[in-house]
PDB file of C-alpha atoms in Angstrom:
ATOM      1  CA  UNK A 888     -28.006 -57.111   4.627  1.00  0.00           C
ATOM      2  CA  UNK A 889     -28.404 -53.425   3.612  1.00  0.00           C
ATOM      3  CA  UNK A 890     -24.748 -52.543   5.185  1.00  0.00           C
ATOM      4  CA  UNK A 891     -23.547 -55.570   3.332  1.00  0.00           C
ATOM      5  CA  UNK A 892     -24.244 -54.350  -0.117  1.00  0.00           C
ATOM      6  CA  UNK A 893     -23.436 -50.595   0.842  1.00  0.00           C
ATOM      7  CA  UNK A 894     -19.826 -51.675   1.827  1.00  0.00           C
ATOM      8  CA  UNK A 895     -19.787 -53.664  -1.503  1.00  0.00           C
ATOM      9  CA  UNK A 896     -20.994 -51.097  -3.473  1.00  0.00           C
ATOM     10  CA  UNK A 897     -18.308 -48.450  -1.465  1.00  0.00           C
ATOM     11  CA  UNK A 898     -15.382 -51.006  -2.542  1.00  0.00           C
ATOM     12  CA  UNK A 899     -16.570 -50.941  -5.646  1.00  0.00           C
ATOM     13  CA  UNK A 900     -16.697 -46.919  -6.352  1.00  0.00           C
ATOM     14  CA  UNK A 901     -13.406 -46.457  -4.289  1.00  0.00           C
ATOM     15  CA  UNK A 902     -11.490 -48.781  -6.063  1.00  0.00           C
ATOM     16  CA  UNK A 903     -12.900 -48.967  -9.737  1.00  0.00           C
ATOM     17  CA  UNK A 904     -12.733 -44.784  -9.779  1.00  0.00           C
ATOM     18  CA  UNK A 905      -9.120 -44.659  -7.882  1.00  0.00           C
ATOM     19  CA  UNK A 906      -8.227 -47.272 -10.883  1.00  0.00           C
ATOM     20  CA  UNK A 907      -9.632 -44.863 -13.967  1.00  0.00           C
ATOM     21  CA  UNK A 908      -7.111 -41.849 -12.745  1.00  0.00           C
ATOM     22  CA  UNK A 909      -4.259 -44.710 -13.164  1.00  0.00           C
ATOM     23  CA  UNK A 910      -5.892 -45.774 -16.921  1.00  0.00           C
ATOM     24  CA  UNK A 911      -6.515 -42.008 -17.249  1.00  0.00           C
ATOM     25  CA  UNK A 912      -2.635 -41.628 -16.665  1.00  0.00           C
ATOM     26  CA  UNK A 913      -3.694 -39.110 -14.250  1.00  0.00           C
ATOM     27  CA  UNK A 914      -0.658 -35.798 -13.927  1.00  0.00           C
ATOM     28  CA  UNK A 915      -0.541 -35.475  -9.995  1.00  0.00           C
ATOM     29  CA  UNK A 916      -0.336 -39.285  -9.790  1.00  0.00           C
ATOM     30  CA  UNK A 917       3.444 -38.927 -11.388  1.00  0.00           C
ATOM     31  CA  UNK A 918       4.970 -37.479  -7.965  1.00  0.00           C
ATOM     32  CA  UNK A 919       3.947 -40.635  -5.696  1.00  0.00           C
ATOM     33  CA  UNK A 920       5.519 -42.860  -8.095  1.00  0.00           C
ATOM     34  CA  UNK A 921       8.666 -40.609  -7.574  1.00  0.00           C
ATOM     35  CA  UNK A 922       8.024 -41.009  -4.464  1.00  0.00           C
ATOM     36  CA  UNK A 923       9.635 -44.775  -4.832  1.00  0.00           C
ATOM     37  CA  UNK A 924      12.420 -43.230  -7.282  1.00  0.00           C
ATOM     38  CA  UNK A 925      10.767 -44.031 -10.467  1.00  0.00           C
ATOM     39  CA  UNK A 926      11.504 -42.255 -13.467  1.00  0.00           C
ATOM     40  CA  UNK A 927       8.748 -40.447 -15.509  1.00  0.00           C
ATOM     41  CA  UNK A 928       8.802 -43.339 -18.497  1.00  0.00           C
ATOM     42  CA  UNK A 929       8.439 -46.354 -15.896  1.00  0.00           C
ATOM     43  CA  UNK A 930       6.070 -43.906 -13.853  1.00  0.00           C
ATOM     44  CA  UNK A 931       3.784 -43.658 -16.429  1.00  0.00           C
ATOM     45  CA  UNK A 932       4.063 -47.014 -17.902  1.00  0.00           C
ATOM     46  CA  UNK A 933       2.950 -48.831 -14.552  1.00  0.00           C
ATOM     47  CA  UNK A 934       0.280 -46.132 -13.774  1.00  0.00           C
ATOM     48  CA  UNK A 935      -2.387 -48.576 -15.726  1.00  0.00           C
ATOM     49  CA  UNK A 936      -0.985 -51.561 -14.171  1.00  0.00           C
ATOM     50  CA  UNK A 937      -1.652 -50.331 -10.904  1.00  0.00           C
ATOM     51  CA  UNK A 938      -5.276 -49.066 -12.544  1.00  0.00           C
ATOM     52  CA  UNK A 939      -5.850 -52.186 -13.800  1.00  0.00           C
ATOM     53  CA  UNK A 940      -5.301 -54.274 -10.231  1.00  0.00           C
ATOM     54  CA  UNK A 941      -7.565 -51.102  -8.797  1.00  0.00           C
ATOM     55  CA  UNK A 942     -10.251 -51.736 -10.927  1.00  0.00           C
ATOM     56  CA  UNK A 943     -10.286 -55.659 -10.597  1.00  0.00           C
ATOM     57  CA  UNK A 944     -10.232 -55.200  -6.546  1.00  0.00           C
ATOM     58  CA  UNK A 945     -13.411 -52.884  -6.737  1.00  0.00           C
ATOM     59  CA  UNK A 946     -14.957 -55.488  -9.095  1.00  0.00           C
ATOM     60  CA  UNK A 947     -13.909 -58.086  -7.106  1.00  0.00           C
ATOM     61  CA  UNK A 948     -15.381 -56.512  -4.240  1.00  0.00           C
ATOM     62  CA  UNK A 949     -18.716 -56.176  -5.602  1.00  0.00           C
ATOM     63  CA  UNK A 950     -19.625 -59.186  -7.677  1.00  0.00           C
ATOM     64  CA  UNK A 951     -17.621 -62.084  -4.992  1.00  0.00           C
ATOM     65  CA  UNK A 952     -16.071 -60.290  -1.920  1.00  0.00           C
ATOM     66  CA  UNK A 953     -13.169 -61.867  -0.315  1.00  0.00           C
ATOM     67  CA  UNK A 954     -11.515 -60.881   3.131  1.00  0.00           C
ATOM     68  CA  UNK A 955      -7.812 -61.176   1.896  1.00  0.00           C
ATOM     69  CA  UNK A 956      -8.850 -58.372  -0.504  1.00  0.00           C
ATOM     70  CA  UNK A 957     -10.452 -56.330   1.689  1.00  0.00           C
ATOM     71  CA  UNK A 958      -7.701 -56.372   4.283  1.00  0.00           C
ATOM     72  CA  UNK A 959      -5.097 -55.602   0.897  1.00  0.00           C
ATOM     73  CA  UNK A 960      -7.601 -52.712  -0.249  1.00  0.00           C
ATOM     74  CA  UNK A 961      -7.362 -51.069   3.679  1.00  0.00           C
ATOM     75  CA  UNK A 962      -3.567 -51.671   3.109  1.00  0.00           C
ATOM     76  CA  UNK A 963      -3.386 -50.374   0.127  1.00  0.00           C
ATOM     77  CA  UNK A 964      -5.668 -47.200   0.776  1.00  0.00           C
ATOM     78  CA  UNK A 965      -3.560 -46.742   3.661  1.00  0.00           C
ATOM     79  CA  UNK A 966      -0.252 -46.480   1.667  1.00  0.00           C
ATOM     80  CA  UNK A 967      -1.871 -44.331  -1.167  1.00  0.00           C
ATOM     81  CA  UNK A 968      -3.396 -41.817   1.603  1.00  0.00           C
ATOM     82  CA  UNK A 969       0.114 -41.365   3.487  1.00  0.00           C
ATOM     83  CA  UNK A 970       2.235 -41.387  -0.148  1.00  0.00           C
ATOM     84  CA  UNK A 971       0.336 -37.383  -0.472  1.00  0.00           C
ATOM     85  CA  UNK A 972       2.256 -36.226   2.406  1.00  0.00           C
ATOM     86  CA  UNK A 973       5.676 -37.650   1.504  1.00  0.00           C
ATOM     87  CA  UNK A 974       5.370 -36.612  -1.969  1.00  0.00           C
ATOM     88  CA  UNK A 975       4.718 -32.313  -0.629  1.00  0.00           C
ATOM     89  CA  UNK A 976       1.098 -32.515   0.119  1.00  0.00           C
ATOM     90  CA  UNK A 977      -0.260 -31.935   2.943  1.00  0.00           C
ATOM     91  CA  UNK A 978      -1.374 -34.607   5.970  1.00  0.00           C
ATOM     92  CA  UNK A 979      -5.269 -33.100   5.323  1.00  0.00           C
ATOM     93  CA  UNK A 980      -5.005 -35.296   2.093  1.00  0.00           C
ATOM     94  CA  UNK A 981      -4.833 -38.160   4.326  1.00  0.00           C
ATOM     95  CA  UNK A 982      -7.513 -37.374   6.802  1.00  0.00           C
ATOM     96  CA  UNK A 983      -9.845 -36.719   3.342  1.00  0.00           C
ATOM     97  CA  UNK A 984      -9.281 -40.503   2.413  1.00  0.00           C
ATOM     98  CA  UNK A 985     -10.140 -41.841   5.466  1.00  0.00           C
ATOM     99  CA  UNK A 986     -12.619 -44.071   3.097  1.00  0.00           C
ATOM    100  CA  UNK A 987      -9.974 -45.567   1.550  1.00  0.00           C
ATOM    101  CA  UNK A 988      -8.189 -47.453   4.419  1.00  0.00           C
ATOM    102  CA  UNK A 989     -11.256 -47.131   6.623  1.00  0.00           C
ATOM    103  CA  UNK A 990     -14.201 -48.547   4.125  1.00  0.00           C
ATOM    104  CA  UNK A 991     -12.644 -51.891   3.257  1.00  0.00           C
ATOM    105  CA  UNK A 992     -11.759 -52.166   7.047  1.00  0.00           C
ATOM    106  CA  UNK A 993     -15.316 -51.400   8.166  1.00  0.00           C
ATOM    107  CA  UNK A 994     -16.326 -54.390   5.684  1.00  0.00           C
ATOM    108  CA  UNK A 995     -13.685 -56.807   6.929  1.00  0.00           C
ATOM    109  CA  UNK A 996     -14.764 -56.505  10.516  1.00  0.00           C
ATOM    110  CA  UNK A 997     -19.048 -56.931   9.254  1.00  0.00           C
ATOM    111  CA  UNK A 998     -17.696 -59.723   7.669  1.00  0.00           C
ATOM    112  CA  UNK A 999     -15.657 -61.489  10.552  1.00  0.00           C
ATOM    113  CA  UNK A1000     -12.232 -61.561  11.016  1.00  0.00           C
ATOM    114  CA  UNK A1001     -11.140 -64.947   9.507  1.00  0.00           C
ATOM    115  CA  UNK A1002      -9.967 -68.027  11.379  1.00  0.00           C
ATOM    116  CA  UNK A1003      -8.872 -70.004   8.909  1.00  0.00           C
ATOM    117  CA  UNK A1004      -6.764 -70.083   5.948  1.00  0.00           C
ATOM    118  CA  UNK A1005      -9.848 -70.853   3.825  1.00  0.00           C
ATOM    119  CA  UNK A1006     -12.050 -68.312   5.354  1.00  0.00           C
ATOM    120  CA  UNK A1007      -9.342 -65.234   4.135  1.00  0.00           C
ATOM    121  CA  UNK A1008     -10.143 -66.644   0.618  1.00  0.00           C
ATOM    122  CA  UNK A1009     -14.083 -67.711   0.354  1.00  0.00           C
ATOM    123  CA  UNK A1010     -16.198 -65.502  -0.774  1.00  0.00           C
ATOM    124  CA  UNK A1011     -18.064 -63.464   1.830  1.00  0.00           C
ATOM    125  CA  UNK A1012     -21.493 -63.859   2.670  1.00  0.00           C
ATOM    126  CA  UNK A1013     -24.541 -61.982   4.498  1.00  0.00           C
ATOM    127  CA  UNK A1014     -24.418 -63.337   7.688  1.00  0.00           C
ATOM    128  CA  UNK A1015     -26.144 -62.363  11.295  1.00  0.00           C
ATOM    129  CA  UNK A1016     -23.979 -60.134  13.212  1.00  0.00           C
ATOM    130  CA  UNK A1017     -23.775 -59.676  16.861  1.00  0.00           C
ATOM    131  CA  UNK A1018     -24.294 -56.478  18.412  1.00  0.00           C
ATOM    132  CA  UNK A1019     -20.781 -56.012  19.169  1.00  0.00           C
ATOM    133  CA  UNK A1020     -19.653 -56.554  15.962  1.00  0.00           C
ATOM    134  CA  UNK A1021     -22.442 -53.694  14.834  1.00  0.00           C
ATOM    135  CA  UNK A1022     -20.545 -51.568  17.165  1.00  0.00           C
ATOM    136  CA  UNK A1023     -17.370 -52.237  16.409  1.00  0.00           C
ATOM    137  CA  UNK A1024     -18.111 -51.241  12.620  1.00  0.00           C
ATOM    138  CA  UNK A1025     -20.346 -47.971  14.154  1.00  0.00           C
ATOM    139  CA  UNK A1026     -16.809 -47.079  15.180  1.00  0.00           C
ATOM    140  CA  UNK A1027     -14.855 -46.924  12.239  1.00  0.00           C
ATOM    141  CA  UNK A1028     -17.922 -45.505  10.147  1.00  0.00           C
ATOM    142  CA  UNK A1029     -18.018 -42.421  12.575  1.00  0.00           C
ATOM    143  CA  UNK A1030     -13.994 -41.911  12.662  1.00  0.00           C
ATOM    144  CA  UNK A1031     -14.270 -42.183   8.386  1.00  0.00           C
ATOM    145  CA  UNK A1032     -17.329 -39.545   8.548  1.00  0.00           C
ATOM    146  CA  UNK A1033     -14.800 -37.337  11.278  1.00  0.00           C
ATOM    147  CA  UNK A1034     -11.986 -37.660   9.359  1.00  0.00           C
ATOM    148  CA  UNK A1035     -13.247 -36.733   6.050  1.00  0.00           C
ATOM    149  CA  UNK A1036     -15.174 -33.731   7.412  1.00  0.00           C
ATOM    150  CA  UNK A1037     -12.090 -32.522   8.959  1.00  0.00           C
ATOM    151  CA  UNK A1038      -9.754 -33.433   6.457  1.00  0.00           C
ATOM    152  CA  UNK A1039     -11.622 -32.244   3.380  1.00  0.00           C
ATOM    153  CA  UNK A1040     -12.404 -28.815   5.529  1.00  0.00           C
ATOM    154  CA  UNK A1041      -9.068 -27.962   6.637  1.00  0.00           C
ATOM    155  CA  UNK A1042      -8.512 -27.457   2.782  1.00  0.00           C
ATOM    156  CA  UNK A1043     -10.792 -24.284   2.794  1.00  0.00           C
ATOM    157  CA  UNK A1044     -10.090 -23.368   6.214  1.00  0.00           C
ATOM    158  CA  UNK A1045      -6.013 -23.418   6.302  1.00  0.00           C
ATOM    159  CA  UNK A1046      -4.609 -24.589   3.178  1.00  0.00           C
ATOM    160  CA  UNK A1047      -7.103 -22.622   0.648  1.00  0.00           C
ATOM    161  CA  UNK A1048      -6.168 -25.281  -1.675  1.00  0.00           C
ATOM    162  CA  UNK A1049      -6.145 -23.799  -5.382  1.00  0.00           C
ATOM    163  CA  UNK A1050      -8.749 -26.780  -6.655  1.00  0.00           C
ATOM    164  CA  UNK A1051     -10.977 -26.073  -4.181  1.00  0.00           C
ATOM    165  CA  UNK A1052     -11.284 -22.600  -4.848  1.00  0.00           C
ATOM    166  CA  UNK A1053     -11.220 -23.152  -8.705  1.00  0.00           C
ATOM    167  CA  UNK A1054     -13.971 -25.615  -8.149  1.00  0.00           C
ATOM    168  CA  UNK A1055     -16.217 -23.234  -6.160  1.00  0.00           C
ATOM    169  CA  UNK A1056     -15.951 -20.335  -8.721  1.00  0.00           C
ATOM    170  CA  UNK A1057     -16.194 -22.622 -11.563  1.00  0.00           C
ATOM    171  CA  UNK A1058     -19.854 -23.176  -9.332  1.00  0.00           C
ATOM    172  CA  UNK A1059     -20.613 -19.986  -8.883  1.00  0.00           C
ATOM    173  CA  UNK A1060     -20.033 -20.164  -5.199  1.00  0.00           C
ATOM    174  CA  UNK A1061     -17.867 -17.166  -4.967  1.00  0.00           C
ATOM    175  CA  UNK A1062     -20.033 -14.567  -6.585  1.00  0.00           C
ATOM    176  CA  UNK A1063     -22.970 -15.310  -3.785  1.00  0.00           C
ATOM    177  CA  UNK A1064     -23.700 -12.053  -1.892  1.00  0.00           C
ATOM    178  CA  UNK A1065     -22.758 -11.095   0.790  1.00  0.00           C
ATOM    179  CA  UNK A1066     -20.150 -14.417   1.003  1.00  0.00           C
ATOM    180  CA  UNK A1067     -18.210 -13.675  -2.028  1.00  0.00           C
ATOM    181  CA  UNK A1068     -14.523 -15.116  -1.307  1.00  0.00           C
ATOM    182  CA  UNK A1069     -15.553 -16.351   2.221  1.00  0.00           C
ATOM    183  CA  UNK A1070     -17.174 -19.400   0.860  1.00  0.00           C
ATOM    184  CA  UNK A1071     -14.158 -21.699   0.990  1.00  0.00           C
ATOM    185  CA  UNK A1072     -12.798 -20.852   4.312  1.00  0.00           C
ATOM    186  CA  UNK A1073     -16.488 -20.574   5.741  1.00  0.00           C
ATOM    187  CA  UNK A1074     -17.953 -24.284   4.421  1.00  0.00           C
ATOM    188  CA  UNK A1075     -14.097 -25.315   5.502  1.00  0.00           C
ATOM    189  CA  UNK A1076     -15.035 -24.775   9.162  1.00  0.00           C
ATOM    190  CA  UNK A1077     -18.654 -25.766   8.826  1.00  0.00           C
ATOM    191  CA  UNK A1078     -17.062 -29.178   7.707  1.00  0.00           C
ATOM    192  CA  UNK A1079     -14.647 -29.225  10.627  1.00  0.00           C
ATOM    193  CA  UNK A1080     -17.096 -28.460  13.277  1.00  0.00           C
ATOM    194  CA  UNK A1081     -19.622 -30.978  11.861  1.00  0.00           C
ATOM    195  CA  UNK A1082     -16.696 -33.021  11.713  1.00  0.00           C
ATOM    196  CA  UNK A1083     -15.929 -32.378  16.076  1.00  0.00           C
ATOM    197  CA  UNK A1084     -19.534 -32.121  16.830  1.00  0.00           C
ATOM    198  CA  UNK A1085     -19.862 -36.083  15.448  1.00  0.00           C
ATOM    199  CA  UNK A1086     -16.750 -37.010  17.267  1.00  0.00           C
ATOM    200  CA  UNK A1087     -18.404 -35.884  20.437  1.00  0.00           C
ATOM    201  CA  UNK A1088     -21.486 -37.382  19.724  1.00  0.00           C
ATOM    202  CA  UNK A1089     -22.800 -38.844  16.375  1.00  0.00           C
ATOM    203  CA  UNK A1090     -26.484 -38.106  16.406  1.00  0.00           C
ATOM    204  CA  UNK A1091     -28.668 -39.449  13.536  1.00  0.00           C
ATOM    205  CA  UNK A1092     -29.308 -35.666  12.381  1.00  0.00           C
ATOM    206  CA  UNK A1093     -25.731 -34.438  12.442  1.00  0.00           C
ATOM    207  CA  UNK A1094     -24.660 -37.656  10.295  1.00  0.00           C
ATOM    208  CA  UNK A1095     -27.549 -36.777   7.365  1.00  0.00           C
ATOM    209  CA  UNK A1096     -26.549 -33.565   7.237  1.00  0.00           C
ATOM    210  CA  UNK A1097     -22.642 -34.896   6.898  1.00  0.00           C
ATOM    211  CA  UNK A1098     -23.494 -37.304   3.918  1.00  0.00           C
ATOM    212  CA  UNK A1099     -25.915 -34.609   1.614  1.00  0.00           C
ATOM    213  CA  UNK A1100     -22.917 -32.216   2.629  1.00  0.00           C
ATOM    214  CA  UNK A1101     -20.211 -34.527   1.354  1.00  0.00           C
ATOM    215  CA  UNK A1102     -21.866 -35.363  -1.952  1.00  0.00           C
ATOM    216  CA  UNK A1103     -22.484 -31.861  -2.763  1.00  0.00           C
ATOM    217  CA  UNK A1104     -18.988 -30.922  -2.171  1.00  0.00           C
ATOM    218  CA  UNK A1105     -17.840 -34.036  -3.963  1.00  0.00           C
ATOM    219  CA  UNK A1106     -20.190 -34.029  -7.271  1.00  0.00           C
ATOM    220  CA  UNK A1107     -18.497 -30.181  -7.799  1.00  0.00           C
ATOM    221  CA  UNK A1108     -15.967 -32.145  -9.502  1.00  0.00           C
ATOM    222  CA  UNK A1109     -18.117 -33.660 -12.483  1.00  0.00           C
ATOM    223  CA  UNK A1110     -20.132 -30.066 -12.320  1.00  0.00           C
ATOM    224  CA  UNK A1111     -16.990 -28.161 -12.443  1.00  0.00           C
ATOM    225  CA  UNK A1112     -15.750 -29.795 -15.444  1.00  0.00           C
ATOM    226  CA  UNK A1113     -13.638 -32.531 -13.489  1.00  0.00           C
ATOM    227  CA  UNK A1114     -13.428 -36.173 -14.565  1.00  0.00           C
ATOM    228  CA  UNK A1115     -16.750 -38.000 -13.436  1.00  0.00           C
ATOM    229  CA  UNK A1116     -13.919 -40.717 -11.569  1.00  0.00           C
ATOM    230  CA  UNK A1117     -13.063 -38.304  -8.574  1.00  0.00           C
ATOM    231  CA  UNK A1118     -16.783 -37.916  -7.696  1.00  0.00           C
ATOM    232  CA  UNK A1119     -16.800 -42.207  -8.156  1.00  0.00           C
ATOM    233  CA  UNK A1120     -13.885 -42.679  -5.954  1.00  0.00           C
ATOM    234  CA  UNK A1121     -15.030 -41.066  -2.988  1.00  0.00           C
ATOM    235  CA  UNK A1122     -17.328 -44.338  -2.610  1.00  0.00           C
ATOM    236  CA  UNK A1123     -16.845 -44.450   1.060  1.00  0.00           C
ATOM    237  CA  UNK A1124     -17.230 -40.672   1.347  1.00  0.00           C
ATOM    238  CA  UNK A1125     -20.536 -41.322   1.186  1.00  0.00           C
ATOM    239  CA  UNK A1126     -21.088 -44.651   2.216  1.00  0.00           C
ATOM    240  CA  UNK A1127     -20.068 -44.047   5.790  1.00  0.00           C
ATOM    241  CA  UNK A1128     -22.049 -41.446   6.665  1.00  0.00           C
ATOM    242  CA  UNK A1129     -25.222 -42.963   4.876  1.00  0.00           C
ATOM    243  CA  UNK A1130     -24.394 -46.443   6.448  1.00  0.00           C
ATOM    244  CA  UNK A1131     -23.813 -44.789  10.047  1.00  0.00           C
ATOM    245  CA  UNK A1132     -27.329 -43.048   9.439  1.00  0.00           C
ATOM    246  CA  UNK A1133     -28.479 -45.993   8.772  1.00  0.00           C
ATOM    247  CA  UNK A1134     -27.059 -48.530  11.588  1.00  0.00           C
ATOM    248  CA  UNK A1135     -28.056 -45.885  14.765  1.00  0.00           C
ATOM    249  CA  UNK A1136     -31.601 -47.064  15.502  1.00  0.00           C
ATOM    250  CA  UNK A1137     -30.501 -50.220  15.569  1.00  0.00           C
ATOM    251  CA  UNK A1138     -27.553 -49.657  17.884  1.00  0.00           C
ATOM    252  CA  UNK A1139     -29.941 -47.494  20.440  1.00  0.00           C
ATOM    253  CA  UNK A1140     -32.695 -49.854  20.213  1.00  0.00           C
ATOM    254  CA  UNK A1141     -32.602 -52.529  23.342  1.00  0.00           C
ATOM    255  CA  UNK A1142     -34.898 -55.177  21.702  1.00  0.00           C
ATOM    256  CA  UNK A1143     -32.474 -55.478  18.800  1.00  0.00           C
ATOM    257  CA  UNK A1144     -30.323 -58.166  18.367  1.00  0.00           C
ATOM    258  CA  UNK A1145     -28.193 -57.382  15.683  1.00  0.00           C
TER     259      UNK A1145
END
C-alpha cells in the first residue's frame, strides 16, 4: 500500500512540475521544440498545451491512476529525456531523468501488466503483489537511484555545468574552506560512486544516504532562487530511493510474502 501511494504521489510531482515549466513558457524548453522544426511563435504557443496534458497526467495519476497513462507517461519521459541530447545537451541529462521514464514504469509493473483491453483503462487499485513482482519493481527503483546519481554527478565531475556551479555559489558552497571551487567536481564523484557502489550492491544504508543526498542537491534550486517546479519535478528523484529503502526488508525477509 505504502509503494502504491509513493508511486502516485511521484507521478504526480514529475508530471504536474514538468507541466508548470511548459505554463511557465520555460526559455531552454524552446530548443526541443526545434528539435521537431518548429518555429519560435508555434514553439511557444504549444509549450502550455503540452503543460496543460503534463499537468492533467500527474493529476490523473494521483487522484484515479490508469495503466494506459502510466505506460504514455514512461513514453513520454522517455522522449523528453533523449530530446536533451539531440537538441546539444549532453547524454548525462538523460541518465538525470531516469525518474521520468523509469517512475511511471516502476508503477505500471506494481500495478500488473494488463490483460485486457479494459484493464489498460480502469482505474488502478492496491492490490497484493507477489514477490516477484516486488522484485521486479526493486529493479527498476535501483537502476532510477543509479542512474540519477550518475547522471546528475557527471555534471560536476566532467561537464562542470554552469547551473550547477551558479547554484552552489548562490549556496555558499564554494566559499567553504579548504573546498572552495572543488565542491562541484568533488560531490560530482561522491554521487557517481554512490551511484556504482548501489549498482554493485544496494544496501539499505547506501540507498538513505542516496535519497537525503538527492533532495539536498535538488531543493538548491528553490534555495538558489530557482522556480519551486524543478525541485517538484524531480518526484521520482526521490521517490525511488525512499521507496527502494523502503521495499529491502521485505525483499530479504524469507517469511514475507509480498
Amino acid at each position: 500500500m505504502a509503494l502504491h501511494w509513493l508511486f502516485r504521489i511521484g507521478v504526480f510531482m514529475e508530471f504536474v512540475g514538468h507541466g508548470a515549466a511548459g505554463w511557465a513558457m520555460k526559455p531552454a524548453w524552446a530548443k526541443y521544440f526545434m528539435v521537431f522544426g518548429f518555429d519560435e511563435h508555434t514553439t511557444y504557443v504549444l509549450m502550455p498545451i503540452v503543460g496543460a496534458i503534463d499537468v492533467a497526467l500527474g493529476i490523473l495519476g494521483l487522484v484515479s491512476p490508469r495503466r494506459w497513462a502510466l505506460l504514455y507517461c514512461a513514453a513520454w519521459g522517455l522522449m523528453t529525456a533523449t530530446l536533451r541530447p539531440m537538441a546539444g545537451e549532453s547524454f548525462w541529462e538523460v541518465l538525470d531523468r531516469a525518474g521520468n521514464y523509469g517512475g511511471p514504469l516502476a508503477f505500471l509493473i506494481l500495478s500488473g501488466w494488463p490483460r485486457t483491453a479494459h484493464a489498460w483503462t480502469e482505474p488502478i487499485r492496491w492490490r497484493p503483489i507477489t514477490r516477484t513482482a516486488l522484485r521486479n519493481v526493486a529493479v527498476v527503483l535501483r537502476w532510477i537511484t543509479v542512474l540519477i546519481l550518475i547522471g546528475h554527478g557527471g555534471y560536476g565531475a566532467f561537464l562542470h555545468k554552469p547551473l550547477l556551479l551558479d547554484q552552489y555559489t548562490r549556496s555558499g558552497l564554494t566559499s567553504l574552506p579548504a573546498v572552495g571551487s572543488s565542491v562541484m567536481p568533488g560531490l560530482g564523484w561522491l554521487e557517481i560512486a554512490l551511484g556504482i557502489a548501489i549498482a554493485l550492491r544496494p544496501l539499505r544504508a547506501l540507498v538513505l544516504v542516496a535519497c537525503i543526498l538527492k533532495i539536498g542537491t535538488e531543493l538548491l534550486y528553490p534555495v538558489t532562487g530557482y522556480p519551486l517546479y524543478e525541485f517538484v519535478e524531480r518526484g521520482f528523484t526521490y521517490v525511488a530511493p525512499f521507496a527502494l529503502f523502503l521495499l529491502t526488508p521485505y525483499l530479504n525477509d524469507p517469511s514475507s510474502k509480498g
